[in-house]
């Protein structure tokens, strides 16, 4: 989790007095490692280039965390890197670096010059940054998350970055079962800009499923056509749990420092399964002491036998697949539903929906995942052998488009789907009927299994209900 940060000391010769090119608001010449460097402040951010350097070093305004007079403390770890060394002959720029695999890292660079020369630069940076960013965040931390290091990870990685960004960070460490639910029911969220949940998918769902009823009083939440109100606060997640699928959907990775920096920058999925995946989660729930290893054990046991089948009939509402220029949370084309509801029926091992916007990259066999559009990838799965299913999971892990073209999978991009499970025609014992009834009234929701009231489901997309602190990433 720790990252290596390097500091560059740049000597300032002063603000450039020559004619400044069009689009450049401020310019100056500096030295970096004995070479002349020209720093420019432009509309989109800061750039600098040294002699012999073919491309500019660039920091966009969205990636600027802060700038202040002085240097930084020395030493390992985030806490040391955000400490201020009070020196009036220099100013330090803290920023976010985008690395491979959607990882974000905190970096800094210090410009050294003469006392009194830095104010103009600091004033300009302050004027360009901070708009739309949270000023006060409440974080709920599950202390047993992250191998029982949840609180320590927050203290050493997250809290220093929030402090550096000038965020008033309020912290509540959950103390008992359903404590997060109690907080979500009663806390005065008008005093904060956002709520960050540090834990796994289960803790986040506990909070979310409490906030939606709280702020939609009088709305029939069992009505799939009901209009839901936008939650008054933005939500974010820090990946310190066993299952971190929501963080993956929002950030494109499950890295803690990335999650914290996403919240610093400001303003996103979920997966819903019925059949094989809900059966799997039920089997693994008694083995939570195995942590993430319980999924491997459960998968091995499940693939060793034939997957349970069920008969179902339903329908889905097709949607236009998202384009690359559709931003997170925007609606798909208003004319995307001209086909109306399309019926389906058959014998299945799973009916799964993913609010992630998977789509194939043009001309490639890769899938891209993002929060573009307002649709669901629904997968209708039928019986297949264990080896074939393992190959399919391998393709899914590697984001290969073969997952949508496998013989046992029928995939559709939709804004809603609904189905009901039919009673089997075979004769059963009472014990078999009770067991089947239990399985058929269970769904998997972001790594947690939940009981349902009936054997029918109606799933719809409801855009503009939740604001997420999320990365605008591409996952290849």
PDB file of N, CA and C in Angstrom, residues 369-449:
ATOM      1  N   UNK A 369     -14.903  -1.188 -19.282  1.00  0.00           N
ATOM      2  CA  UNK A 369     -15.882  -1.012 -18.220  1.00  0.00           C
ATOM      3  C   UNK A 369     -15.781   0.415 -17.711  1.00  0.00           C
ATOM      4  N   UNK A 370     -16.902   1.026 -17.483  1.00  0.00           N
ATOM      5  CA  UNK A 370     -16.923   2.385 -16.948  1.00  0.00           C
ATOM      6  C   UNK A 370     -18.319   2.688 -16.463  1.00  0.00           C
ATOM      7  N   UNK A 371     -18.530   3.929 -15.991  1.00  0.00           N
ATOM      8  CA  UNK A 371     -19.849   4.298 -15.504  1.00  0.00           C
ATOM      9  C   UNK A 371     -20.651   5.019 -16.582  1.00  0.00           C
ATOM     10  N   UNK A 372     -20.215   4.914 -17.870  1.00  0.00           N
ATOM     11  CA  UNK A 372     -20.913   5.605 -18.933  1.00  0.00           C
ATOM     12  C   UNK A 372     -22.304   5.020 -19.122  1.00  0.00           C
ATOM     13  N   UNK A 373     -23.233   5.916 -19.403  1.00  0.00           N
ATOM     14  CA  UNK A 373     -24.578   5.447 -19.706  1.00  0.00           C
ATOM     15  C   UNK A 373     -25.345   5.027 -18.479  1.00  0.00           C
ATOM     16  N   UNK A 374     -26.600   4.697 -18.704  1.00  0.00           N
ATOM     17  CA  UNK A 374     -27.471   4.297 -17.597  1.00  0.00           C
ATOM     18  C   UNK A 374     -28.096   2.969 -17.937  1.00  0.00           C
ATOM     19  N   UNK A 375     -27.288   1.919 -17.989  1.00  0.00           N
ATOM     20  CA  UNK A 375     -27.790   0.612 -18.376  1.00  0.00           C
ATOM     21  C   UNK A 375     -27.168  -0.513 -17.584  1.00  0.00           C
ATOM     22  N   UNK A 376     -27.674  -1.731 -17.836  1.00  0.00           N
ATOM     23  CA  UNK A 376     -27.232  -2.937 -17.147  1.00  0.00           C
ATOM     24  C   UNK A 376     -26.860  -3.979 -18.194  1.00  0.00           C
ATOM     25  N   UNK A 377     -25.748  -4.651 -17.993  1.00  0.00           N
ATOM     26  CA  UNK A 377     -25.458  -5.849 -18.769  1.00  0.00           C
ATOM     27  C   UNK A 377     -26.140  -7.019 -18.069  1.00  0.00           C
ATOM     28  N   UNK A 378     -27.134  -7.644 -18.699  1.00  0.00           N
ATOM     29  CA  UNK A 378     -27.805  -8.791 -18.108  1.00  0.00           C
ATOM     30  C   UNK A 378     -27.314 -10.045 -18.825  1.00  0.00           C
ATOM     31  N   UNK A 379     -26.914 -11.046 -18.058  1.00  0.00           N
ATOM     32  CA  UNK A 379     -26.384 -12.293 -18.576  1.00  0.00           C
ATOM     33  C   UNK A 379     -27.324 -13.433 -18.197  1.00  0.00           C
ATOM     34  N   UNK A 380     -27.842 -14.132 -19.198  1.00  0.00           N
ATOM     35  CA  UNK A 380     -28.672 -15.308 -18.979  1.00  0.00           C
ATOM     36  C   UNK A 380     -27.771 -16.515 -19.177  1.00  0.00           C
ATOM     37  N   UNK A 381     -27.507 -17.258 -18.099  1.00  0.00           N
ATOM     38  CA  UNK A 381     -26.558 -18.371 -18.148  1.00  0.00           C
ATOM     39  C   UNK A 381     -27.293 -19.714 -18.130  1.00  0.00           C
ATOM     40  N   UNK A 382     -26.812 -20.650 -18.967  1.00  0.00           N
ATOM     41  CA  UNK A 382     -27.344 -22.006 -18.990  1.00  0.00           C
ATOM     42  C   UNK A 382     -26.258 -22.993 -18.579  1.00  0.00           C
ATOM     43  N   UNK A 383     -26.634 -24.248 -18.462  1.00  0.00           N
ATOM     44  CA  UNK A 383     -25.725 -25.270 -17.951  1.00  0.00           C
ATOM     45  C   UNK A 383     -24.499 -25.435 -18.852  1.00  0.00           C
ATOM     46  N   UNK A 384     -23.348 -25.586 -18.224  1.00  0.00           N
ATOM     47  CA  UNK A 384     -22.118 -25.867 -18.958  1.00  0.00           C
ATOM     48  C   UNK A 384     -21.181 -26.650 -18.052  1.00  0.00           C
ATOM     49  N   UNK A 385     -20.184 -27.300 -18.639  1.00  0.00           N
ATOM     50  CA  UNK A 385     -19.242 -28.082 -17.858  1.00  0.00           C
ATOM     51  C   UNK A 385     -18.312 -27.219 -17.022  1.00  0.00           C
ATOM     52  N   UNK A 386     -17.684 -27.834 -16.024  1.00  0.00           N
ATOM     53  CA  UNK A 386     -16.815 -27.096 -15.106  1.00  0.00           C
ATOM     54  C   UNK A 386     -15.614 -26.493 -15.814  1.00  0.00           C
ATOM     55  N   UNK A 387     -14.995 -27.233 -16.733  1.00  0.00           N
ATOM     56  CA  UNK A 387     -13.820 -26.730 -17.448  1.00  0.00           C
ATOM     57  C   UNK A 387     -14.192 -25.531 -18.311  1.00  0.00           C
ATOM     58  N   UNK A 388     -15.313 -25.647 -19.021  1.00  0.00           N
ATOM     59  CA  UNK A 388     -15.764 -24.539 -19.860  1.00  0.00           C
ATOM     60  C   UNK A 388     -16.085 -23.308 -19.020  1.00  0.00           C
ATOM     61  N   UNK A 389     -16.663 -23.535 -17.828  1.00  0.00           N
ATOM     62  CA  UNK A 389     -17.007 -22.408 -16.971  1.00  0.00           C
ATOM     63  C   UNK A 389     -15.759 -21.739 -16.416  1.00  0.00           C
ATOM     64  N   UNK A 390     -14.749 -22.527 -16.078  1.00  0.00           N
ATOM     65  CA  UNK A 390     -13.489 -21.951 -15.613  1.00  0.00           C
ATOM     66  C   UNK A 390     -12.833 -21.114 -16.705  1.00  0.00           C
ATOM     67  N   UNK A 391     -12.901 -21.587 -17.945  1.00  0.00           N
ATOM     68  CA  UNK A 391     -12.353 -20.808 -19.059  1.00  0.00           C
ATOM     69  C   UNK A 391     -13.105 -19.494 -19.205  1.00  0.00           C
ATOM     70  N   UNK A 392     -14.436 -19.574 -19.024  1.00  0.00           N
ATOM     71  CA  UNK A 392     -15.248 -18.358 -19.120  1.00  0.00           C
ATOM     72  C   UNK A 392     -14.877 -17.362 -18.020  1.00  0.00           C
ATOM     73  N   UNK A 393     -14.667 -17.846 -16.800  1.00  0.00           N
ATOM     74  CA  UNK A 393     -14.250 -16.969 -15.708  1.00  0.00           C
ATOM     75  C   UNK A 393     -12.881 -16.353 -15.990  1.00  0.00           C
ATOM     76  N   UNK A 394     -12.006 -17.133 -16.605  1.00  0.00           N
ATOM     77  CA  UNK A 394     -10.681 -16.620 -16.960  1.00  0.00           C
ATOM     78  C   UNK A 394     -10.811 -15.469 -17.962  1.00  0.00           C
ATOM     79  N   UNK A 395     -11.667 -15.635 -18.966  1.00  0.00           N
ATOM     80  CA  UNK A 395     -11.886 -14.557 -19.938  1.00  0.00           C
ATOM     81  C   UNK A 395     -12.480 -13.324 -19.256  1.00  0.00           C
ATOM     82  N   UNK A 396     -13.375 -13.539 -18.299  1.00  0.00           N
ATOM     83  CA  UNK A 396     -13.980 -12.414 -17.579  1.00  0.00           C
ATOM     84  C   UNK A 396     -12.911 -11.666 -16.790  1.00  0.00           C
ATOM     85  N   UNK A 397     -12.049 -12.420 -16.103  1.00  0.00           N
ATOM     86  CA  UNK A 397     -10.986 -11.809 -15.320  1.00  0.00           C
ATOM     87  C   UNK A 397     -10.083 -10.946 -16.193  1.00  0.00           C
ATOM     88  N   UNK A 398      -9.883 -11.368 -17.445  1.00  0.00           N
ATOM     89  CA  UNK A 398      -8.991 -10.661 -18.357  1.00  0.00           C
ATOM     90  C   UNK A 398      -9.738  -9.728 -19.303  1.00  0.00           C
ATOM     91  N   UNK A 399     -10.997  -9.469 -19.014  1.00  0.00           N
ATOM     92  CA  UNK A 399     -11.812  -8.520 -19.772  1.00  0.00           C
ATOM     93  C   UNK A 399     -11.809  -8.837 -21.261  1.00  0.00           C
ATOM     94  N   UNK A 400     -11.980 -10.115 -21.586  1.00  0.00           N
ATOM     95  CA  UNK A 400     -12.016 -10.547 -22.978  1.00  0.00           C
ATOM     96  C   UNK A 400     -13.471 -10.619 -23.443  1.00  0.00           C
ATOM     97  N   UNK A 401     -13.736 -10.138 -24.643  1.00  0.00           N
ATOM     98  CA  UNK A 401     -15.112 -10.082 -25.130  1.00  0.00           C
ATOM     99  C   UNK A 401     -15.727 -11.457 -25.344  1.00  0.00           C
ATOM    100  N   UNK A 402     -14.924 -12.528 -25.244  1.00  0.00           N
ATOM    101  CA  UNK A 402     -15.457 -13.879 -25.375  1.00  0.00           C
ATOM    102  C   UNK A 402     -16.505 -14.182 -24.298  1.00  0.00           C
ATOM    103  N   UNK A 403     -16.500 -13.434 -23.211  1.00  0.00           N
ATOM    104  CA  UNK A 403     -17.483 -13.687 -22.147  1.00  0.00           C
ATOM    105  C   UNK A 403     -18.903 -13.441 -22.637  1.00  0.00           C
ATOM    106  N   UNK A 404     -19.069 -12.583 -23.647  1.00  0.00           N
ATOM    107  CA  UNK A 404     -20.393 -12.288 -24.170  1.00  0.00           C
ATOM    108  C   UNK A 404     -20.773 -13.201 -25.333  1.00  0.00           C
ATOM    109  N   UNK A 405     -19.840 -14.036 -25.752  1.00  0.00           N
ATOM    110  CA  UNK A 405     -20.099 -14.881 -26.911  1.00  0.00           C
ATOM    111  C   UNK A 405     -19.964 -16.366 -26.595  1.00  0.00           C
ATOM    112  N   UNK A 406     -19.898 -16.705 -25.323  1.00  0.00           N
ATOM    113  CA  UNK A 406     -19.812 -18.113 -24.927  1.00  0.00           C
ATOM    114  C   UNK A 406     -21.142 -18.809 -25.206  1.00  0.00           C
ATOM    115  N   UNK A 407     -21.076 -20.119 -25.446  1.00  0.00           N
ATOM    116  CA  UNK A 407     -22.281 -20.875 -25.797  1.00  0.00           C
ATOM    117  C   UNK A 407     -23.311 -20.884 -24.670  1.00  0.00           C
ATOM    118  N   UNK A 408     -22.848 -20.782 -23.427  1.00  0.00           N
ATOM    119  CA  UNK A 408     -23.787 -20.888 -22.302  1.00  0.00           C
ATOM    120  C   UNK A 408     -24.285 -19.525 -21.817  1.00  0.00           C
ATOM    121  N   UNK A 409     -23.937 -18.428 -22.521  1.00  0.00           N
ATOM    122  CA  UNK A 409     -24.296 -17.084 -22.069  1.00  0.00           C
ATOM    123  C   UNK A 409     -25.043 -16.328 -23.164  1.00  0.00           C
ATOM    124  N   UNK A 410     -26.139 -15.698 -22.770  1.00  0.00           N
ATOM    125  CA  UNK A 410     -26.866 -14.775 -23.643  1.00  0.00           C
ATOM    126  C   UNK A 410     -26.823 -13.405 -22.973  1.00  0.00           C
ATOM    127  N   UNK A 411     -26.218 -12.410 -23.639  1.00  0.00           N
ATOM    128  CA  UNK A 411     -25.999 -11.095 -23.007  1.00  0.00           C
ATOM    129  C   UNK A 411     -26.827 -10.029 -23.697  1.00  0.00           C
ATOM    130  N   UNK A 412     -27.401  -9.109 -22.897  1.00  0.00           N
ATOM    131  CA  UNK A 412     -28.154  -7.974 -23.424  1.00  0.00           C
ATOM    132  C   UNK A 412     -27.817  -6.731 -22.606  1.00  0.00           C
ATOM    133  N   UNK A 413     -27.817  -5.561 -23.265  1.00  0.00           N
ATOM    134  CA  UNK A 413     -27.638  -4.290 -22.560  1.00  0.00           C
ATOM    135  C   UNK A 413     -29.013  -3.658 -22.414  1.00  0.00           C
ATOM    136  N   UNK A 414     -29.442  -3.414 -21.170  1.00  0.00           N
ATOM    137  CA  UNK A 414     -30.828  -3.063 -20.895  1.00  0.00           C
ATOM    138  C   UNK A 414     -30.910  -1.939 -19.862  1.00  0.00           C
ATOM    139  N   UNK A 415     -32.090  -1.343 -19.757  1.00  0.00           N
ATOM    140  CA  UNK A 415     -32.358  -0.412 -18.660  1.00  0.00           C
ATOM    141  C   UNK A 415     -33.271  -1.034 -17.617  1.00  0.00           C
ATOM    142  N   UNK A 416     -33.680  -2.276 -17.863  1.00  0.00           N
ATOM    143  CA  UNK A 416     -34.500  -2.977 -16.887  1.00  0.00           C
ATOM    144  C   UNK A 416     -34.729  -4.409 -17.318  1.00  0.00           C
ATOM    145  N   UNK A 417     -34.926  -5.286 -16.340  1.00  0.00           N
ATOM    146  CA  UNK A 417     -35.314  -6.657 -16.640  1.00  0.00           C
ATOM    147  C   UNK A 417     -36.134  -7.199 -15.477  1.00  0.00           C
ATOM    148  N   UNK A 418     -37.011  -8.143 -15.785  1.00  0.00           N
ATOM    149  CA  UNK A 418     -37.845  -8.747 -14.755  1.00  0.00           C
ATOM    150  C   UNK A 418     -38.125 -10.189 -15.135  1.00  0.00           C
ATOM    151  N   UNK A 419     -38.258 -11.017 -14.118  1.00  0.00           N
ATOM    152  CA  UNK A 419     -38.528 -12.433 -14.375  1.00  0.00           C
ATOM    153  C   UNK A 419     -39.173 -13.062 -13.150  1.00  0.00           C
ATOM    154  N   UNK A 420     -39.748 -14.235 -13.363  1.00  0.00           N
ATOM    155  CA  UNK A 420     -40.285 -15.026 -12.255  1.00  0.00           C
ATOM    156  C   UNK A 420     -39.845 -16.466 -12.445  1.00  0.00           C
ATOM    157  N   UNK A 421     -39.581 -17.124 -11.323  1.00  0.00           N
ATOM    158  CA  UNK A 421     -39.153 -18.518 -11.334  1.00  0.00           C
ATOM    159  C   UNK A 421     -40.385 -19.404 -11.297  1.00  0.00           C
ATOM    160  N   UNK A 422     -40.428 -20.389 -12.182  1.00  0.00           N
ATOM    161  CA  UNK A 422     -41.574 -21.277 -12.287  1.00  0.00           C
ATOM    162  C   UNK A 422     -41.385 -22.504 -11.400  1.00  0.00           C
ATOM    163  N   UNK A 423     -42.488 -23.036 -10.928  1.00  0.00           N
ATOM    164  CA  UNK A 423     -42.431 -24.238 -10.097  1.00  0.00           C
ATOM    165  C   UNK A 423     -42.059 -25.445 -10.967  1.00  0.00           C
ATOM    166  N   UNK A 424     -41.194 -26.320 -10.479  1.00  0.00           N
ATOM    167  CA  UNK A 424     -40.812 -27.502 -11.271  1.00  0.00           C
ATOM    168  C   UNK A 424     -41.957 -28.504 -11.358  1.00  0.00           C
ATOM    169  N   UNK A 425     -41.921 -29.321 -12.405  1.00  0.00           N
ATOM    170  CA  UNK A 425     -42.963 -30.326 -12.604  1.00  0.00           C
ATOM    171  C   UNK A 425     -42.590 -31.663 -11.980  1.00  0.00           C
ATOM    172  N   UNK A 426     -41.362 -31.786 -11.484  1.00  0.00           N
ATOM    173  CA  UNK A 426     -40.907 -33.046 -10.897  1.00  0.00           C
ATOM    174  C   UNK A 426     -41.425 -33.198  -9.469  1.00  0.00           C
ATOM    175  N   UNK A 427     -41.464 -34.445  -9.002  1.00  0.00           N
ATOM    176  CA  UNK A 427     -41.905 -34.742  -7.637  1.00  0.00           C
ATOM    177  C   UNK A 427     -40.737 -34.578  -6.671  1.00  0.00           C
ATOM    178  N   UNK A 428     -41.003 -33.918  -5.524  1.00  0.00           N
ATOM    179  CA  UNK A 428     -39.958 -33.659  -4.534  1.00  0.00           C
ATOM    180  C   UNK A 428     -40.430 -34.086  -3.154  1.00  0.00           C
ATOM    181  N   UNK A 429     -39.468 -34.357  -2.294  1.00  0.00           N
ATOM    182  CA  UNK A 429     -39.782 -34.552  -0.879  1.00  0.00           C
ATOM    183  C   UNK A 429     -39.981 -33.182  -0.246  1.00  0.00           C
ATOM    184  N   UNK A 430     -40.543 -33.155   0.953  1.00  0.00           N
ATOM    185  CA  UNK A 430     -40.758 -31.881   1.641  1.00  0.00           C
ATOM    186  C   UNK A 430     -39.432 -31.182   1.914  1.00  0.00           C
ATOM    187  N   UNK A 431     -38.406 -31.944   2.293  1.00  0.00           N
ATOM    188  CA  UNK A 431     -37.092 -31.366   2.571  1.00  0.00           C
ATOM    189  C   UNK A 431     -36.494 -30.748   1.311  1.00  0.00           C
ATOM    190  N   UNK A 432     -36.654 -31.414   0.173  1.00  0.00           N
ATOM    191  CA  UNK A 432     -36.133 -30.880  -1.086  1.00  0.00           C
ATOM    192  C   UNK A 432     -36.863 -29.602  -1.485  1.00  0.00           C
ATOM    193  N   UNK A 433     -38.166 -29.589  -1.253  1.00  0.00           N
ATOM    194  CA  UNK A 433     -38.949 -28.400  -1.583  1.00  0.00           C
ATOM    195  C   UNK A 433     -38.534 -27.213  -0.723  1.00  0.00           C
ATOM    196  N   UNK A 434     -38.323 -27.449   0.578  1.00  0.00           N
ATOM    197  CA  UNK A 434     -37.924 -26.372   1.479  1.00  0.00           C
ATOM    198  C   UNK A 434     -36.537 -25.827   1.111  1.00  0.00           C
ATOM    199  N   UNK A 435     -35.619 -26.719   0.738  1.00  0.00           N
ATOM    200  CA  UNK A 435     -34.284 -26.295   0.348  1.00  0.00           C
ATOM    201  C   UNK A 435     -34.331 -25.485  -0.946  1.00  0.00           C
ATOM    202  N   UNK A 436     -35.086 -25.968  -1.924  1.00  0.00           N
ATOM    203  CA  UNK A 436     -35.210 -25.250  -3.188  1.00  0.00           C
ATOM    204  C   UNK A 436     -35.869 -23.899  -2.978  1.00  0.00           C
ATOM    205  N   UNK A 437     -36.882 -23.864  -2.127  1.00  0.00           N
ATOM    206  CA  UNK A 437     -37.583 -22.614  -1.860  1.00  0.00           C
ATOM    207  C   UNK A 437     -36.640 -21.589  -1.240  1.00  0.00           C
ATOM    208  N   UNK A 438     -35.764 -22.054  -0.355  1.00  0.00           N
ATOM    209  CA  UNK A 438     -34.783 -21.159   0.272  1.00  0.00           C
ATOM    210  C   UNK A 438     -33.834 -20.579  -0.778  1.00  0.00           C
ATOM    211  N   UNK A 439     -33.339 -21.430  -1.676  1.00  0.00           N
ATOM    212  CA  UNK A 439     -32.410 -20.988  -2.713  1.00  0.00           C
ATOM    213  C   UNK A 439     -33.080 -20.032  -3.689  1.00  0.00           C
ATOM    214  N   UNK A 440     -34.330 -20.305  -4.027  1.00  0.00           N
ATOM    215  CA  UNK A 440     -35.022 -19.488  -5.019  1.00  0.00           C
ATOM    216  C   UNK A 440     -35.503 -18.157  -4.468  1.00  0.00           C
ATOM    217  N   UNK A 441     -35.368 -17.948  -3.173  1.00  0.00           N
ATOM    218  CA  UNK A 441     -35.712 -16.662  -2.562  1.00  0.00           C
ATOM    219  C   UNK A 441     -34.441 -15.943  -2.072  1.00  0.00           C
ATOM    220  N   UNK A 442     -33.330 -16.212  -2.755  1.00  0.00           N
ATOM    221  CA  UNK A 442     -32.050 -15.623  -2.368  1.00  0.00           C
ATOM    222  C   UNK A 442     -31.382 -15.001  -3.589  1.00  0.00           C
ATOM    223  N   UNK A 443     -30.825 -13.812  -3.415  1.00  0.00           N
ATOM    224  CA  UNK A 443     -30.064 -13.154  -4.476  1.00  0.00           C
ATOM    225  C   UNK A 443     -28.686 -12.787  -3.929  1.00  0.00           C
ATOM    226  N   UNK A 444     -27.740 -12.566  -4.826  1.00  0.00           N
ATOM    227  CA  UNK A 444     -26.440 -12.025  -4.419  1.00  0.00           C
ATOM    228  C   UNK A 444     -26.392 -10.571  -4.840  1.00  0.00           C
ATOM    229  N   UNK A 445     -25.970  -9.722  -3.939  1.00  0.00           N
ATOM    230  CA  UNK A 445     -25.902  -8.286  -4.214  1.00  0.00           C
ATOM    231  C   UNK A 445     -24.561  -7.770  -3.740  1.00  0.00           C
ATOM    232  N   UNK A 446     -23.656  -7.506  -4.700  1.00  0.00           N
ATOM    233  CA  UNK A 446     -22.319  -7.007  -4.402  1.00  0.00           C
ATOM    234  C   UNK A 446     -21.621  -7.846  -3.331  1.00  0.00           C
ATOM    235  N   UNK A 447     -21.573  -9.144  -3.562  1.00  0.00           N
ATOM    236  CA  UNK A 447     -20.804 -10.011  -2.685  1.00  0.00           C
ATOM    237  C   UNK A 447     -21.505 -10.434  -1.412  1.00  0.00           C
ATOM    238  N   UNK A 448     -22.754 -10.024  -1.228  1.00  0.00           N
ATOM    239  CA  UNK A 448     -23.518 -10.418  -0.049  1.00  0.00           C
ATOM    240  C   UNK A 448     -24.823 -11.067  -0.520  1.00  0.00           C
ATOM    241  N   UNK A 449     -25.273 -12.134   0.178  1.00  0.00           N
ATOM    242  CA  UNK A 449     -26.551 -12.734  -0.209  1.00  0.00           C
ATOM    243  C   UNK A 449     -27.676 -12.134   0.628  1.00  0.00           C
TER     244      UNK A 449
END
